[in-house]
Each structure stands twice: as structure tokens, then as C-alpha cells.
Amino acid sequence: GAGVSQSPSNKVTEKGKDVELRCDPISGHTALYWYRQSLGQGLEFLIYFQGNSAPDKSGLPSDRFSAERTGGSVSTLTIQRTQQEDSAVYLCASSVWGQGGEQYFGPGTRLTVT
Amino acid sequence: AQKVTQAQTEISVVEKEDVTLDCVYETRDTTYYLFWYKQPPSGELVFLIRRNSFDEQNEISGRYSWNFQKSTSSFNFTITASQVVDSAVYFCALSLYRRGGKLIFGQGTELSVKP
């Protein structure tokens, strides 16, 4: 079956602009996670969705970051007023259930802020 | 606090050698899960294994084996008879049942298998 998909695969934006990153999880997976991977910080958790609600937003680095999930499926991560330190690969993962189920990752969106 | 440590940043072996990747974790929770993921040069994280904190049984899958020891808080990964295709960055991760399953990753070990 289809895996997790993310779009765009690459995004170059100017500092100060807003960006939206999209994640399509595996069908039937109720849990969805966003992470980011950068050279200096490794793999960091951003936010967790169970259905359409986000019980854990503790990893969002600032109020410029927000995310939503609709219909228990697609999720969008929005970064407002991008900064150069936001440059990273943003990864989405989904799981049949939260709380310890194996997570399957998408290919990521490489964000470059110039 | 929860933490995962992969002390080996880079390992280089010659094909057919056995190699062990170390992972040490910290948590005071009693219900947790441990994972290994592989990130090949293509970039996509590939799930390898999941263990829960109540199951210390070692596992073998082909050339891969995992040794989970709660007494030393370790979850080590061994590749037997390594192959060039095993070259990748390997991540160990921890998730806590009470925290919704978010993964806490180690810094990764880059494995290079030379022909």
C-alpha cells in the first residue's frame, strides 16, 4: 500500500515569508507526528496528533510554528515569518496507534530559508 | 528526563565483518518502547524493530539481531556478515507510553561498510 507522502519535497523561501508543508499519512493511521532533522540538532519531535487533536505540541520551537490535521488524515505544518534557523528537513510519520506503535516516515520536505 | 545516547558517531568496517551499534537510554518510566531506524543515503527513515519494556527477549531477523538489557539500559544492534548495502545512519529511539509515543532519538551512528 501507499506509504506516507509529503509535499513539496524541496522548498526554498526567503527569510520572513510563510511556508506550508503537507503530510498525507498512511490510510487508517490515527496517530501523526512531525519531526525535523538538522545537522546541529539531530532529529527533534515537533508535534503529535491523535485524530484531529494535538495532545502534545511541546516540541514546537516558537509560536511561529503551527500545525493542523483535518478529517483525521492530512496534516499541514505552517511556519510563519521564516528564519534561517528554520532550515532543516521536516519529516512526517504516522502510526496505527500512538503511545508506542511503530512509526512510518515520509521522505521529508527539505526547507531552505535564504 | 529521557535521553538516548549512541556513543559511536561513525563506524567503518569491511564487508563480512560483524558490527555492533550501541544504544543506551535513560528513563524513569516503567512502560516504554525502544526502536531502531535506518536512514540510507536516500534519506528516508526505515523502521527496523520495536521492543516494549516488558519484553527483554532478544530478537534475530536474518543478519540483524538486537540485545535488550534493562539492567544496563541498553538496546544494542548487531549486524552479522555486514554488506555494503548496510551502509547508512542508524538511529536508536525511545518513546514513553504516557507521552503519546513521540520518539526521542539518539544522535545516530553512521555505518560505512567497505567492499
mmCIF file of C-alpha atoms in Angstrom:
data_model
loop_
_atom_site.group_PDB
_atom_site.id
_atom_site.type_symbol
_atom_site.label_atom_id
_atom_site.label_comp_id
_atom_site.label_asym_id
_atom_site.label_seq_id
_atom_site.Cartn_x
_atom_site.Cartn_y
_atom_site.Cartn_z
ATOM 1 C CA GLY A 1 0.000 0.000 0.000
ATOM 2 C CA ALA A 2 0.943 3.653 -0.204
ATOM 3 C CA GLY A 3 3.334 4.999 2.374
ATOM 4 C CA VAL A 4 3.483 8.413 3.980
ATOM 5 C CA SER A 5 3.788 11.165 1.413
ATOM 6 C CA GLN A 6 4.967 14.728 1.882
ATOM 7 C CA SER A 7 4.932 17.772 -0.314
ATOM 8 C CA PRO A 8 6.771 19.666 -1.527
ATOM 9 C CA SER A 9 9.959 17.616 -1.479
ATOM 10 C CA ASN A 10 12.022 20.793 -1.554
ATOM 11 C CA LYS A 11 11.149 24.352 -0.658
ATOM 12 C CA VAL A 12 13.350 27.409 -0.918
ATOM 13 C CA THR A 13 11.938 30.548 0.614
ATOM 14 C CA GLU A 14 13.108 33.995 1.559
ATOM 15 C CA LYS A 15 13.505 34.986 5.165
ATOM 16 C CA GLY A 16 10.278 36.425 6.520
ATOM 17 C CA LYS A 17 7.939 34.518 4.206
ATOM 18 C CA ASP A 18 5.382 31.954 5.385
ATOM 19 C CA VAL A 19 5.533 28.318 4.265
ATOM 20 C CA GLU A 20 3.144 25.380 4.410
ATOM 21 C CA LEU A 21 4.302 21.773 4.440
ATOM 22 C CA ARG A 22 1.886 18.943 3.808
ATOM 23 C CA CYS A 23 1.748 15.370 5.042
ATOM 24 C CA ASP A 24 -0.505 12.541 3.842
ATOM 25 C CA PRO A 25 -0.316 9.685 6.351
ATOM 26 C CA ILE A 26 -0.909 6.015 5.683
ATOM 27 C CA SER A 27 -4.633 5.385 5.405
ATOM 28 C CA GLY A 28 -6.128 4.242 8.689
ATOM 29 C CA HIS A 29 -3.295 5.527 10.841
ATOM 30 C CA THR A 30 -4.777 7.554 13.678
ATOM 31 C CA ALA A 31 -1.518 8.983 15.003
ATOM 32 C CA LEU A 32 0.573 11.518 13.105
ATOM 33 C CA TYR A 33 3.875 13.088 14.114
ATOM 34 C CA TRP A 34 6.060 15.891 12.810
ATOM 35 C CA TYR A 35 9.807 15.923 13.368
ATOM 36 C CA ARG A 36 12.644 17.949 11.944
ATOM 37 C CA GLN A 37 16.175 16.928 11.196
ATOM 38 C CA SER A 38 19.056 19.360 11.089
ATOM 39 C CA LEU A 39 22.802 18.923 11.293
ATOM 40 C CA GLY A 40 23.197 20.706 14.576
ATOM 41 C CA GLN A 41 20.135 19.396 16.394
ATOM 42 C CA GLY A 42 19.638 15.876 15.069
ATOM 43 C CA LEU A 43 16.087 14.509 14.948
ATOM 44 C CA GLU A 44 13.654 16.556 17.037
ATOM 45 C CA PHE A 45 9.987 15.964 17.789
ATOM 46 C CA LEU A 46 7.663 18.839 16.941
ATOM 47 C CA ILE A 47 4.014 17.817 17.414
ATOM 48 C CA TYR A 48 1.783 14.762 17.782
ATOM 49 C CA PHE A 49 -1.795 14.323 16.555
ATOM 50 C CA GLN A 50 -4.250 11.690 17.649
ATOM 51 C CA GLY A 51 -7.121 12.010 15.213
ATOM 52 C CA ASN A 52 -7.598 15.747 14.687
ATOM 53 C CA SER A 53 -6.448 16.849 18.108
ATOM 54 C CA ALA A 54 -2.891 17.588 19.172
ATOM 55 C CA PRO A 55 -2.308 16.308 22.709
ATOM 56 C CA ASP A 56 1.398 17.096 22.541
ATOM 57 C CA LYS A 57 2.714 20.298 20.970
ATOM 58 C CA SER A 58 5.689 20.509 23.273
ATOM 59 C CA GLY A 59 8.275 20.348 20.515
ATOM 60 C CA LEU A 60 7.148 23.376 18.516
ATOM 61 C CA PRO A 61 10.130 25.737 18.832
ATOM 62 C CA SER A 62 8.214 29.021 18.754
ATOM 63 C CA ASP A 63 4.777 30.497 18.156
ATOM 64 C CA ARG A 64 5.727 30.948 14.509
ATOM 65 C CA PHE A 65 5.137 27.218 14.118
ATOM 66 C CA SER A 66 1.648 25.749 13.971
ATOM 67 C CA ALA A 67 0.043 22.600 12.612
ATOM 68 C CA GLU A 68 -3.380 21.235 11.973
ATOM 69 C CA ARG A 69 -4.879 17.963 10.915
ATOM 70 C CA THR A 70 -8.223 17.637 9.206
ATOM 71 C CA GLY A 71 -10.512 14.660 8.718
ATOM 72 C CA GLY A 72 -8.135 12.541 10.747
ATOM 73 C CA SER A 73 -5.902 12.414 7.710
ATOM 74 C CA VAL A 74 -3.896 15.176 6.017
ATOM 75 C CA SER A 75 -1.785 17.458 8.156
ATOM 76 C CA THR A 76 -0.252 20.835 7.404
ATOM 77 C CA LEU A 77 2.694 22.350 9.229
ATOM 78 C CA THR A 78 2.890 26.120 8.855
ATOM 79 C CA ILE A 79 5.912 28.243 9.617
ATOM 80 C CA GLN A 80 5.301 31.979 9.685
ATOM 81 C CA ARG A 81 7.964 34.633 9.147
ATOM 82 C CA THR A 82 10.619 32.032 8.386
ATOM 83 C CA GLN A 83 14.116 32.464 9.763
ATOM 84 C CA GLN A 84 17.373 30.944 8.579
ATOM 85 C CA GLU A 85 17.485 28.666 11.609
ATOM 86 C CA ASP A 86 14.264 27.057 10.353
ATOM 87 C CA SER A 87 16.245 25.464 7.508
ATOM 88 C CA ALA A 88 16.009 21.703 8.021
ATOM 89 C CA VAL A 89 14.347 18.565 6.707
ATOM 90 C CA TYR A 90 10.818 18.300 8.066
ATOM 91 C CA LEU A 91 9.667 14.723 8.494
ATOM 92 C CA CYS A 92 6.178 13.379 8.975
ATOM 93 C CA ALA A 93 5.408 9.957 10.421
ATOM 94 C CA SER A 94 2.216 8.041 11.028
ATOM 95 C CA SER A 95 1.303 5.130 13.233
ATOM 96 C CA VAL A 96 -1.700 2.870 13.621
ATOM 97 C CA TRP A 97 -1.873 3.974 17.197
ATOM 98 C CA GLY A 98 0.034 6.389 19.376
ATOM 99 C CA GLN A 99 1.741 5.525 22.623
ATOM 100 C CA GLY A 100 4.387 3.251 21.249
ATOM 101 C CA GLY A 101 3.266 1.934 17.897
ATOM 102 C CA GLU A 102 5.877 1.799 15.187
ATOM 103 C CA GLN A 103 6.040 4.993 13.171
ATOM 104 C CA TYR A 104 6.439 5.035 9.415
ATOM 105 C CA PHE A 105 8.171 8.069 7.971
ATOM 106 C CA GLY A 106 7.678 10.031 4.799
ATOM 107 C CA PRO A 107 10.527 11.216 2.567
ATOM 108 C CA GLY A 108 10.588 14.646 4.159
ATOM 109 C CA THR A 109 10.486 18.235 2.946
ATOM 110 C CA ARG A 110 13.832 19.983 2.719
ATOM 111 C CA LEU A 111 13.289 23.621 3.672
ATOM 112 C CA THR A 112 15.936 26.185 2.864
ATOM 113 C CA VAL A 113 15.478 29.742 4.095
ATOM 114 C CA THR A 114 17.678 32.246 2.284
ATOM 115 C CA ALA B 1 14.491 13.368 31.884
ATOM 116 C CA GLN B 2 14.525 10.993 28.969
ATOM 117 C CA LYS B 3 17.592 10.556 26.827
ATOM 118 C CA VAL B 4 19.116 8.226 24.251
ATOM 119 C CA THR B 5 22.861 8.018 23.769
ATOM 120 C CA GLN B 6 24.616 6.498 20.795
ATOM 121 C CA ALA B 7 28.240 6.986 21.692
ATOM 122 C CA GLN B 8 29.587 5.770 18.346
ATOM 123 C CA THR B 9 29.366 8.608 15.857
ATOM 124 C CA GLU B 10 30.962 6.721 12.965
ATOM 125 C CA ILE B 11 31.940 3.106 12.405
ATOM 126 C CA SER B 12 33.803 1.749 9.416
ATOM 127 C CA VAL B 13 34.065 -1.974 8.700
ATOM 128 C CA VAL B 14 34.998 -4.199 5.823
ATOM 129 C CA GLU B 15 32.326 -6.317 4.201
ATOM 130 C CA LYS B 16 31.535 -9.601 6.008
ATOM 131 C CA GLU B 17 32.660 -8.243 9.365
ATOM 132 C CA ASP B 18 30.206 -8.295 12.254
ATOM 133 C CA VAL B 19 29.413 -4.925 13.797
ATOM 134 C CA THR B 20 27.532 -3.863 16.926
ATOM 135 C CA LEU B 21 25.874 -0.477 17.309
ATOM 136 C CA ASP B 22 25.445 0.628 20.898
ATOM 137 C CA CYS B 23 22.414 2.363 22.383
ATOM 138 C CA VAL B 24 21.943 3.431 25.998
ATOM 139 C CA TYR B 25 18.719 5.040 27.183
ATOM 140 C CA GLU B 26 17.540 6.886 30.274
ATOM 141 C CA THR B 27 14.025 6.972 31.653
ATOM 142 C CA ARG B 28 12.269 6.506 34.979
ATOM 143 C CA ASP B 29 9.089 5.319 33.309
ATOM 144 C CA THR B 30 8.262 1.632 33.555
ATOM 145 C CA THR B 31 6.304 1.437 30.288
ATOM 146 C CA TYR B 32 8.288 2.471 27.274
ATOM 147 C CA TYR B 33 9.291 1.319 23.812
ATOM 148 C CA LEU B 34 12.610 1.146 22.049
ATOM 149 C CA PHE B 35 13.192 1.369 18.322
ATOM 150 C CA TRP B 36 15.888 1.181 15.701
ATOM 151 C CA TYR B 37 15.598 3.042 12.411
ATOM 152 C CA LYS B 38 17.876 3.003 9.373
ATOM 153 C CA GLN B 39 18.481 6.112 7.250
ATOM 154 C CA PRO B 40 20.213 5.173 3.996
ATOM 155 C CA PRO B 41 21.809 7.796 1.754
ATOM 156 C CA SER B 42 18.455 8.267 0.038
ATOM 157 C CA GLY B 43 17.297 9.900 3.276
ATOM 158 C CA GLU B 44 14.073 8.122 4.218
ATOM 159 C CA LEU B 45 13.910 6.662 7.719
ATOM 160 C CA VAL B 46 13.158 2.940 7.640
ATOM 161 C CA PHE B 47 11.666 1.174 10.656
ATOM 162 C CA LEU B 48 13.668 -1.884 11.758
ATOM 163 C CA ILE B 49 12.397 -3.016 15.151
ATOM 164 C CA ARG B 50 10.262 -2.097 18.165
ATOM 165 C CA ARG B 51 10.525 -3.601 21.645
ATOM 166 C CA ASN B 52 8.450 -2.868 24.722
ATOM 167 C CA SER B 53 9.905 -2.507 28.196
ATOM 168 C CA PHE B 54 8.352 -5.747 29.417
ATOM 169 C CA ASP B 55 9.915 -7.948 26.784
ATOM 170 C CA GLU B 56 13.651 -8.453 27.175
ATOM 171 C CA GLN B 57 13.785 -11.357 24.788
ATOM 172 C CA ASN B 58 16.480 -10.904 22.182
ATOM 173 C CA GLU B 59 15.399 -10.883 18.588
ATOM 174 C CA ILE B 60 17.007 -12.083 15.391
ATOM 175 C CA SER B 61 15.898 -11.202 11.897
ATOM 176 C CA GLY B 62 18.176 -12.548 9.218
ATOM 177 C CA ARG B 63 21.562 -10.892 9.642
ATOM 178 C CA TYR B 64 20.188 -8.453 12.223
ATOM 179 C CA SER B 65 19.917 -9.100 15.948
ATOM 180 C CA TRP B 66 19.013 -6.971 18.931
ATOM 181 C CA ASN B 67 20.045 -7.327 22.555
ATOM 182 C CA PHE B 68 17.817 -5.575 25.098
ATOM 183 C CA GLN B 69 19.109 -5.425 28.682
ATOM 184 C CA LYS B 70 17.124 -3.417 31.211
ATOM 185 C CA SER B 71 19.823 -3.915 33.853
ATOM 186 C CA THR B 72 22.205 -1.783 31.812
ATOM 187 C CA SER B 73 19.537 0.294 29.996
ATOM 188 C CA SER B 74 20.918 -0.813 26.680
ATOM 189 C CA PHE B 75 19.408 -1.872 23.373
ATOM 190 C CA ASN B 76 22.263 -2.851 21.104
ATOM 191 C CA PHE B 77 22.027 -3.787 17.443
ATOM 192 C CA THR B 78 24.322 -6.284 15.727
ATOM 193 C CA ILE B 79 24.715 -6.817 12.016
ATOM 194 C CA THR B 80 26.319 -10.135 11.159
ATOM 195 C CA ALA B 81 28.347 -10.500 7.975
ATOM 196 C CA SER B 82 27.869 -6.861 7.017
ATOM 197 C CA GLN B 83 27.245 -5.873 3.404
ATOM 198 C CA VAL B 84 27.810 -2.652 1.501
ATOM 199 C CA VAL B 85 24.029 -2.119 1.417
ATOM 200 C CA ASP B 86 24.089 -1.846 5.208
ATOM 201 C CA SER B 87 25.898 1.500 4.896
ATOM 202 C CA ALA B 88 23.578 4.057 6.468
ATOM 203 C CA VAL B 89 22.967 6.127 9.566
ATOM 204 C CA TYR B 90 21.261 4.104 12.270
ATOM 205 C CA PHE B 91 19.126 5.729 14.936
ATOM 206 C CA CYS B 92 18.032 4.313 18.242
ATOM 207 C CA ALA B 93 14.895 5.882 19.750
ATOM 208 C CA LEU B 94 12.794 5.775 22.904
ATOM 209 C CA SER B 95 9.109 6.507 23.355
ATOM 210 C CA LEU B 96 7.105 6.682 26.543
ATOM 211 C CA TYR B 97 3.626 5.208 26.770
ATOM 212 C CA ARG B 98 2.312 8.159 28.791
ATOM 213 C CA ARG B 99 3.635 10.738 26.315
ATOM 214 C CA GLY B 100 1.761 9.598 23.222
ATOM 215 C CA GLY B 101 4.596 7.812 21.553
ATOM 216 C CA LYS B 102 6.774 10.695 20.445
ATOM 217 C CA LEU B 103 10.211 9.407 19.579
ATOM 218 C CA ILE B 104 13.296 10.612 21.407
ATOM 219 C CA PHE B 105 16.203 9.892 19.105
ATOM 220 C CA GLY B 106 19.854 9.311 19.727
ATOM 221 C CA GLN B 107 22.334 11.241 17.627
ATOM 222 C CA GLY B 108 22.791 8.342 15.218
ATOM 223 C CA THR B 109 25.694 6.121 14.205
ATOM 224 C CA GLU B 110 26.982 6.361 10.672
ATOM 225 C CA LEU B 111 27.994 2.920 9.469
ATOM 226 C CA SER B 112 30.231 2.589 6.458
ATOM 227 C CA VAL B 113 30.749 -0.888 5.036
ATOM 228 C CA LYS B 114 33.586 -1.063 2.547
ATOM 229 C CA PRO B 115 33.901 -3.789 -0.082
#
